[in-house]
Coordinates of C-alpha atoms in Angstrom, one line a residue:
M27 CA 12.9 -6.0 -5.8
Y28 CA 11.3 -9.0 -7.4
C29 CA 12.0 -12.1 -4.9
G30 CA 14.7 -12.7 -7.2
D31 CA 12.5 -13.7 -10.0
Y32 CA 13.7 -13.6 -13.6
I33 CA 11.8 -10.9 -15.6
Q34 CA 9.7 -11.5 -18.6
G35 CA 6.8 -10.2 -20.3
T36 CA 4.3 -11.9 -22.1
I37 CA 5.2 -9.9 -26.1
F38 CA 8.7 -10.2 -27.5
P39 CA 11.0 -9.2 -30.9
A40 CA 9.3 -11.7 -33.4
L41 CA 11.2 -13.7 -35.2
N42 CA 11.8 -13.5 -39.3
F43 CA 10.6 -10.3 -39.3
N44 CA 9.2 -8.2 -42.0
P45 CA 7.3 -4.9 -41.8
V46 CA 6.4 -4.6 -45.4
M47 CA 5.1 -7.8 -45.1
D48 CA 2.8 -7.5 -41.5
A49 CA 2.1 -3.7 -43.3
Q50 CA 0.7 -5.4 -46.9
M51 CA -1.2 -7.8 -44.7
L52 CA -3.3 -5.3 -42.5
G53 CA -3.7 -3.7 -45.1
G54 CA -5.6 -5.8 -46.7
A55 CA -7.0 -7.0 -43.5
L56 CA -8.4 -3.7 -42.5
Q57 CA -9.0 -2.1 -46.4
G58 CA -11.1 -5.0 -48.1
I59 CA -15.1 -6.5 -47.7
G60 CA -15.2 -7.0 -43.8
C61 CA -12.5 -6.1 -41.8
E62 CA -10.2 -9.9 -40.9
K63 CA -10.0 -9.0 -37.3
D64 CA -8.3 -12.0 -36.5
M65 CA -5.5 -11.4 -38.9
V66 CA -4.7 -7.9 -37.0
I67 CA -4.9 -10.1 -33.8
D68 CA -2.4 -12.4 -34.5
I69 CA -0.1 -9.4 -36.2
L70 CA -0.2 -6.9 -34.3
T71 CA -0.6 -9.3 -30.1
Q72 CA 2.4 -11.2 -31.8
R73 CA 5.2 -7.7 -32.7
C74 CA 6.8 -5.8 -30.1
N75 CA 6.4 -2.2 -29.4
A76 CA 9.7 -1.6 -31.6
Q77 CA 8.1 -3.7 -34.1
R78 CA 4.7 -2.1 -34.4
L79 CA 6.2 1.1 -34.4
M80 CA 8.1 0.1 -37.7
I81 CA 5.0 -1.6 -39.1
A82 CA 2.7 1.7 -39.0
E83 CA 5.9 3.4 -40.8
A84 CA 5.3 0.8 -43.8
Y85 CA 2.1 0.8 -43.8
R86 CA 2.7 4.5 -43.6
D87 CA 4.5 4.3 -47.2
M88 CA 2.7 1.6 -48.7
Y89 CA -0.9 3.5 -48.6
G90 CA -0.5 6.8 -47.6
R91 CA -2.3 6.1 -44.8
D92 CA -2.0 6.8 -40.8
L93 CA -2.1 2.9 -39.7
I94 CA -4.0 4.3 -35.5
M95 CA -6.8 6.7 -37.7
D96 CA -7.9 2.5 -40.0
L97 CA -7.9 0.5 -36.8
K98 CA -10.1 3.1 -34.9
E99 CA -11.9 3.4 -38.9
N100 CA -12.6 0.1 -38.5
L101 CA -13.0 -1.2 -35.0
S102 CA -14.9 -0.5 -32.5
H103 CA -15.3 -1.1 -28.2
H104 CA -13.1 -2.1 -26.3
F105 CA -11.6 -4.3 -28.8
K106 CA -10.3 -1.4 -30.8
D107 CA -9.1 0.5 -27.6
V108 CA -6.2 -2.8 -27.2
M109 CA -5.0 -2.5 -31.0
V110 CA -4.3 1.4 -31.1
G111 CA -3.4 0.8 -27.7
L112 CA -0.9 -1.7 -28.9
M113 CA 0.4 1.2 -31.1
Y114 CA 2.0 3.5 -29.0
P115 CA 5.1 3.6 -27.9
P116 CA 5.7 2.9 -23.9
A117 CA 5.8 6.3 -23.0
S118 CA 2.9 7.6 -24.9
Y119 CA 0.7 5.0 -24.1
D120 CA 1.1 6.5 -20.8
A121 CA 0.8 9.9 -21.6
H122 CA -2.3 8.8 -23.3
E123 CA -3.8 6.9 -20.6
F124 CA -2.8 9.3 -18.4
W125 CA -4.2 12.6 -19.5
H126 CA -7.9 11.0 -20.4
A127 CA -7.6 9.8 -16.4
M128 CA -7.5 13.5 -15.6
K129 CA -9.1 15.4 -18.4
G130 CA -12.0 12.1 -19.8
A131 CA -15.9 12.6 -18.6
D132 CA -15.0 11.4 -14.6
M133 CA -11.7 11.2 -12.6
E134 CA -10.0 7.7 -12.6
E135 CA -7.9 7.8 -9.7
N136 CA -6.9 5.0 -10.1
C137 CA -5.4 5.3 -13.0
L138 CA -3.5 7.9 -11.8
I139 CA -1.8 5.7 -9.2
D140 CA -1.0 2.9 -11.0
I141 CA 1.3 4.8 -13.8
L142 CA 3.0 7.2 -11.1
A143 CA 3.1 4.7 -8.4
S144 CA 5.2 2.4 -10.5
R145 CA 7.3 4.4 -13.1
S146 CA 11.1 4.5 -12.7
N147 CA 12.2 8.2 -13.0
G148 CA 13.4 7.2 -16.5
E149 CA 9.6 6.0 -17.0
I150 CA 8.4 9.0 -15.8
F151 CA 10.5 11.8 -17.6
Q152 CA 10.0 10.5 -21.6
M153 CA 5.8 10.1 -19.9
K154 CA 6.0 13.6 -19.2
E155 CA 7.9 14.6 -22.6
A156 CA 5.7 12.3 -24.7
Y157 CA 2.8 14.0 -22.8
L158 CA 3.6 17.9 -22.9
M159 CA 4.1 16.5 -27.0
Q160 CA 0.9 15.3 -27.6
Y161 CA -1.2 17.4 -25.4
N162 CA 1.3 20.7 -25.7
N163 CA 0.3 20.9 -21.7
D164 CA 2.9 20.4 -19.0
L165 CA 1.8 16.9 -16.8
Q166 CA 2.4 18.5 -13.5
Q167 CA 0.7 22.2 -13.9
D168 CA -2.6 19.1 -15.4
I169 CA -1.9 17.5 -11.9
Y170 CA -1.7 20.8 -9.8
S171 CA -5.0 21.9 -11.6
E172 CA -7.3 18.7 -12.1
T173 CA -6.7 17.2 -8.4
S174 CA -6.1 18.5 -4.5
G175 CA -5.3 18.0 -1.1
H176 CA -2.4 15.7 0.1
F177 CA -2.9 13.2 -2.9
R178 CA -2.3 16.2 -4.9
D179 CA 0.9 16.6 -3.7
T180 CA 1.8 13.2 -3.8
L181 CA 1.2 12.8 -7.7
M182 CA 3.1 16.2 -8.0
N183 CA 6.1 14.4 -5.5
L184 CA 6.1 11.7 -7.9
A185 CA 5.9 13.2 -10.8
Q186 CA 9.3 15.0 -10.3
G187 CA 10.7 11.2 -10.9
T188 CA 13.4 12.5 -8.7
R189 CA 13.6 9.5 -6.4
E190 CA 17.1 8.2 -5.2
E191 CA 18.3 5.4 -6.8
G192 CA 19.8 2.0 -5.5
Y193 CA 21.1 4.0 -2.7
A194 CA 20.8 2.6 0.8
D195 CA 21.4 4.1 4.8
P196 CA 20.9 1.9 7.1
A197 CA 22.0 3.8 10.0
M198 CA 18.8 6.6 8.5
A199 CA 15.8 3.8 8.2
A200 CA 15.3 4.1 11.9
Q201 CA 14.9 8.0 11.5
D202 CA 12.5 7.5 8.9
A203 CA 10.6 4.7 10.2
M204 CA 9.9 6.9 13.1
V205 CA 8.7 9.5 11.2
L206 CA 6.5 7.4 9.6
W207 CA 5.1 6.7 12.5
E208 CA 4.8 9.0 14.3
A209 CA 2.8 9.9 10.9
C210 CA 0.5 7.2 11.1
Q211 CA 0.1 8.4 15.2
Q212 CA -0.1 12.8 14.6
K213 CA -1.4 12.4 11.6
T214 CA -0.7 16.5 10.8
G215 CA -0.7 18.5 7.0
E216 CA 2.5 18.6 8.4
H217 CA 3.8 15.0 9.2
K218 CA 1.6 13.7 5.7
N219 CA 3.8 16.0 4.1
M220 CA 6.8 13.8 5.8
M221 CA 5.3 11.0 5.1
Q222 CA 4.6 11.0 1.2
M223 CA 8.4 13.3 0.9
I224 CA 10.1 9.5 2.4
L225 CA 7.7 7.4 0.4
C226 CA 8.2 9.2 -2.7
N227 CA 11.7 10.2 -2.4
K228 CA 13.9 7.5 -0.8
S229 CA 15.3 4.5 -2.5
Y230 CA 13.0 1.0 -3.4
Q231 CA 16.5 -0.6 -1.4
Q232 CA 16.2 2.5 2.1
L233 CA 11.8 1.4 2.0
W234 CA 13.1 -2.0 2.1
M235 CA 15.0 -1.5 5.4
V236 CA 12.7 0.9 6.5
F237 CA 9.4 -1.0 6.1
Q238 CA 11.1 -3.7 8.3
E239 CA 12.3 -0.6 11.0
F240 CA 8.9 0.5 11.4
Q241 CA 7.3 -3.6 11.4
N242 CA 10.2 -3.2 14.5
I243 CA 9.2 0.4 16.3
S244 CA 5.3 -0.4 15.5
G245 CA 4.4 -4.3 15.2
Q246 CA 2.6 -3.5 12.8
D247 CA 3.1 -3.3 9.1
I248 CA 3.3 -0.3 7.2
V249 CA 0.5 -1.0 5.0
D250 CA -2.3 -1.9 7.9
A251 CA -0.6 1.3 10.1
I252 CA -1.4 3.3 6.6
N253 CA -5.2 1.5 6.2
E254 CA -6.1 2.3 10.0
C255 CA -4.6 6.0 9.7
Y256 CA -5.5 7.6 6.3
D257 CA -8.4 7.2 3.9
G258 CA -9.1 8.4 0.6
Y259 CA -7.3 8.5 -2.7
F260 CA -4.5 9.5 -0.4
Q261 CA -4.2 6.3 1.2
E262 CA -4.6 4.3 -1.9
L263 CA -1.4 6.4 -3.1
L264 CA 0.7 5.9 -0.1
V265 CA -0.4 1.9 0.0
A266 CA 0.0 1.3 -4.0
I267 CA 3.6 3.1 -3.2
V268 CA 4.8 0.4 -0.7
L269 CA 3.2 -2.4 -2.7
C270 CA 4.8 -1.7 -5.6
V271 CA 8.2 -1.2 -3.6
R272 CA 7.9 -4.8 -2.4
D273 CA 7.0 -6.5 -5.8
K274 CA 5.2 -4.8 -8.4
P275 CA 3.8 -8.2 -10.2
S276 CA 2.0 -8.9 -7.1
Y277 CA 0.7 -5.0 -6.9
F278 CA -0.6 -5.7 -10.8
A279 CA -2.1 -9.4 -10.4
Y280 CA -3.3 -7.4 -7.0
R281 CA -5.4 -4.4 -9.4
L282 CA -5.9 -6.8 -11.7
Y283 CA -8.2 -9.3 -10.0
N284 CA -10.1 -6.2 -8.1
A285 CA -10.5 -4.7 -11.7
I286 CA -11.7 -8.6 -13.6
H287 CA -14.0 -9.3 -9.7
E288 CA -14.5 -6.2 -7.6
Y289 CA -15.3 -3.2 -10.3
G290 CA -17.3 -6.1 -12.9
F291 CA -14.8 -6.4 -15.2
H292 CA -13.2 -2.9 -15.4
N293 CA -12.1 -2.8 -19.1
K294 CA -9.8 0.3 -18.5
T295 CA -7.7 -0.7 -16.2
I296 CA -7.5 -4.2 -17.8
I297 CA -6.5 -3.2 -21.1
R298 CA -3.9 -1.0 -19.8
I299 CA -1.9 -3.0 -17.5
L300 CA -1.9 -5.9 -20.0
I301 CA -0.6 -3.2 -22.5
A302 CA 1.8 -1.4 -20.6
R303 CA 3.2 -4.6 -18.7
S304 CA 3.6 -6.7 -21.7
E305 CA 6.9 -6.0 -22.5
I306 CA 8.1 -5.7 -18.9
D307 CA 6.9 -8.1 -16.5
L308 CA 3.3 -9.8 -17.3
M309 CA 4.7 -12.9 -17.2
N310 CA 5.6 -12.8 -13.5
I311 CA 2.2 -11.0 -13.1
R312 CA 0.7 -13.8 -14.4
R313 CA 2.5 -16.4 -12.3
R314 CA 1.1 -14.1 -9.0
Y315 CA -2.1 -13.3 -9.6
K316 CA -2.6 -17.9 -10.0
E317 CA -0.3 -18.1 -6.6
R318 CA -2.8 -15.5 -4.6
Y319 CA -5.7 -16.0 -6.0
G320 CA -6.2 -19.7 -7.3
K321 CA -7.4 -19.7 -11.0
S322 CA -5.1 -18.3 -14.0
L323 CA -5.8 -14.6 -15.5
F324 CA -6.1 -16.2 -18.7
H325 CA -8.9 -18.1 -16.9
D326 CA -10.4 -15.6 -15.6
I327 CA -10.3 -12.9 -18.9
K328 CA -11.9 -16.0 -21.1
H329 CA -15.0 -16.3 -18.1
F330 CA -15.2 -12.1 -18.1
A331 CA -15.2 -11.6 -21.8
S332 CA -16.1 -12.1 -26.0
G333 CA -14.8 -12.2 -29.0
H334 CA -12.5 -10.8 -30.1
Y335 CA -12.1 -8.1 -27.4
E336 CA -11.0 -11.4 -25.5
T337 CA -9.0 -13.0 -28.1
A338 CA -7.2 -10.2 -28.2
L339 CA -6.7 -10.1 -24.0
L340 CA -5.9 -13.8 -24.9
A341 CA -3.1 -13.4 -27.0
I342 CA -1.6 -10.5 -24.8
C343 CA -1.7 -11.9 -21.6
A344 CA -1.0 -15.3 -23.1
G345 CA -0.8 -18.9 -21.1
D346 CA 0.1 -22.0 -19.6
A347 CA -0.1 -25.1 -21.2
E348 CA -3.1 -26.1 -19.1
D349 CA -5.1 -22.7 -20.3
Y350 CA -5.5 -23.8 -23.6

């Protein structure tokens, strides 16, 4: 649900696209004396993901080398993370981020939340397939072994990818809202399970009505009620689901603002959201960001990032005329 907005990313298929020419230029940029980083940015941020995959294929045919490996060898730090991240198909990128969030030195629960709270059934199914292929592990089994409690139960439910789609039953909405209200009052394990079952399995259309009924019953917004009643990552995940149901661009604008301003420019979060949403709704996210926080996303990235890393992020974000 996007309140009637036309959904638009910031990266589109390049016109007059020639993968062989792009591969040749990348080869020159990466394999010459001194890496021509601006050339790498200009090519990879101005092609859509499907075109980048064709460039990688042409690059392999031309040089007998893997483009991702050459990017890793010639680039460094967060700039490398951006350029390499752009080369993954969307499902593979989600799988890559999810695996590193669970298996890295520190568990990154917010990455798990961002991905599973916002992806469609189809996107979750494709991510699970990519995860199995890339890591030879079952994603749901890894969630089970790496997380715990009601947070784990909710992640497991979302990872099934079985949310109802397009179905709404007004008569059932009041009943579901009452269950949610009781779950906020009672807070037993059984009530927590009932709450997450509704939030993870009902269609977005149904949940819109449920949230309105909840407001009617309790006199309180569902997000405020969850924040009052629960805590920890379970609470954060439930709130993320509600916010994504209401408006995904607003959710991601909020996550980007926090990553930039509350967590001292949390690079992993910023890179992940910009890449993952670049061909989906990053233009809408930019709009929500400016409406809500007064400054453009472009402005805030420019203020906190630097060098080729800044250039790459700004190329993905793109900006309005006044940003340049």
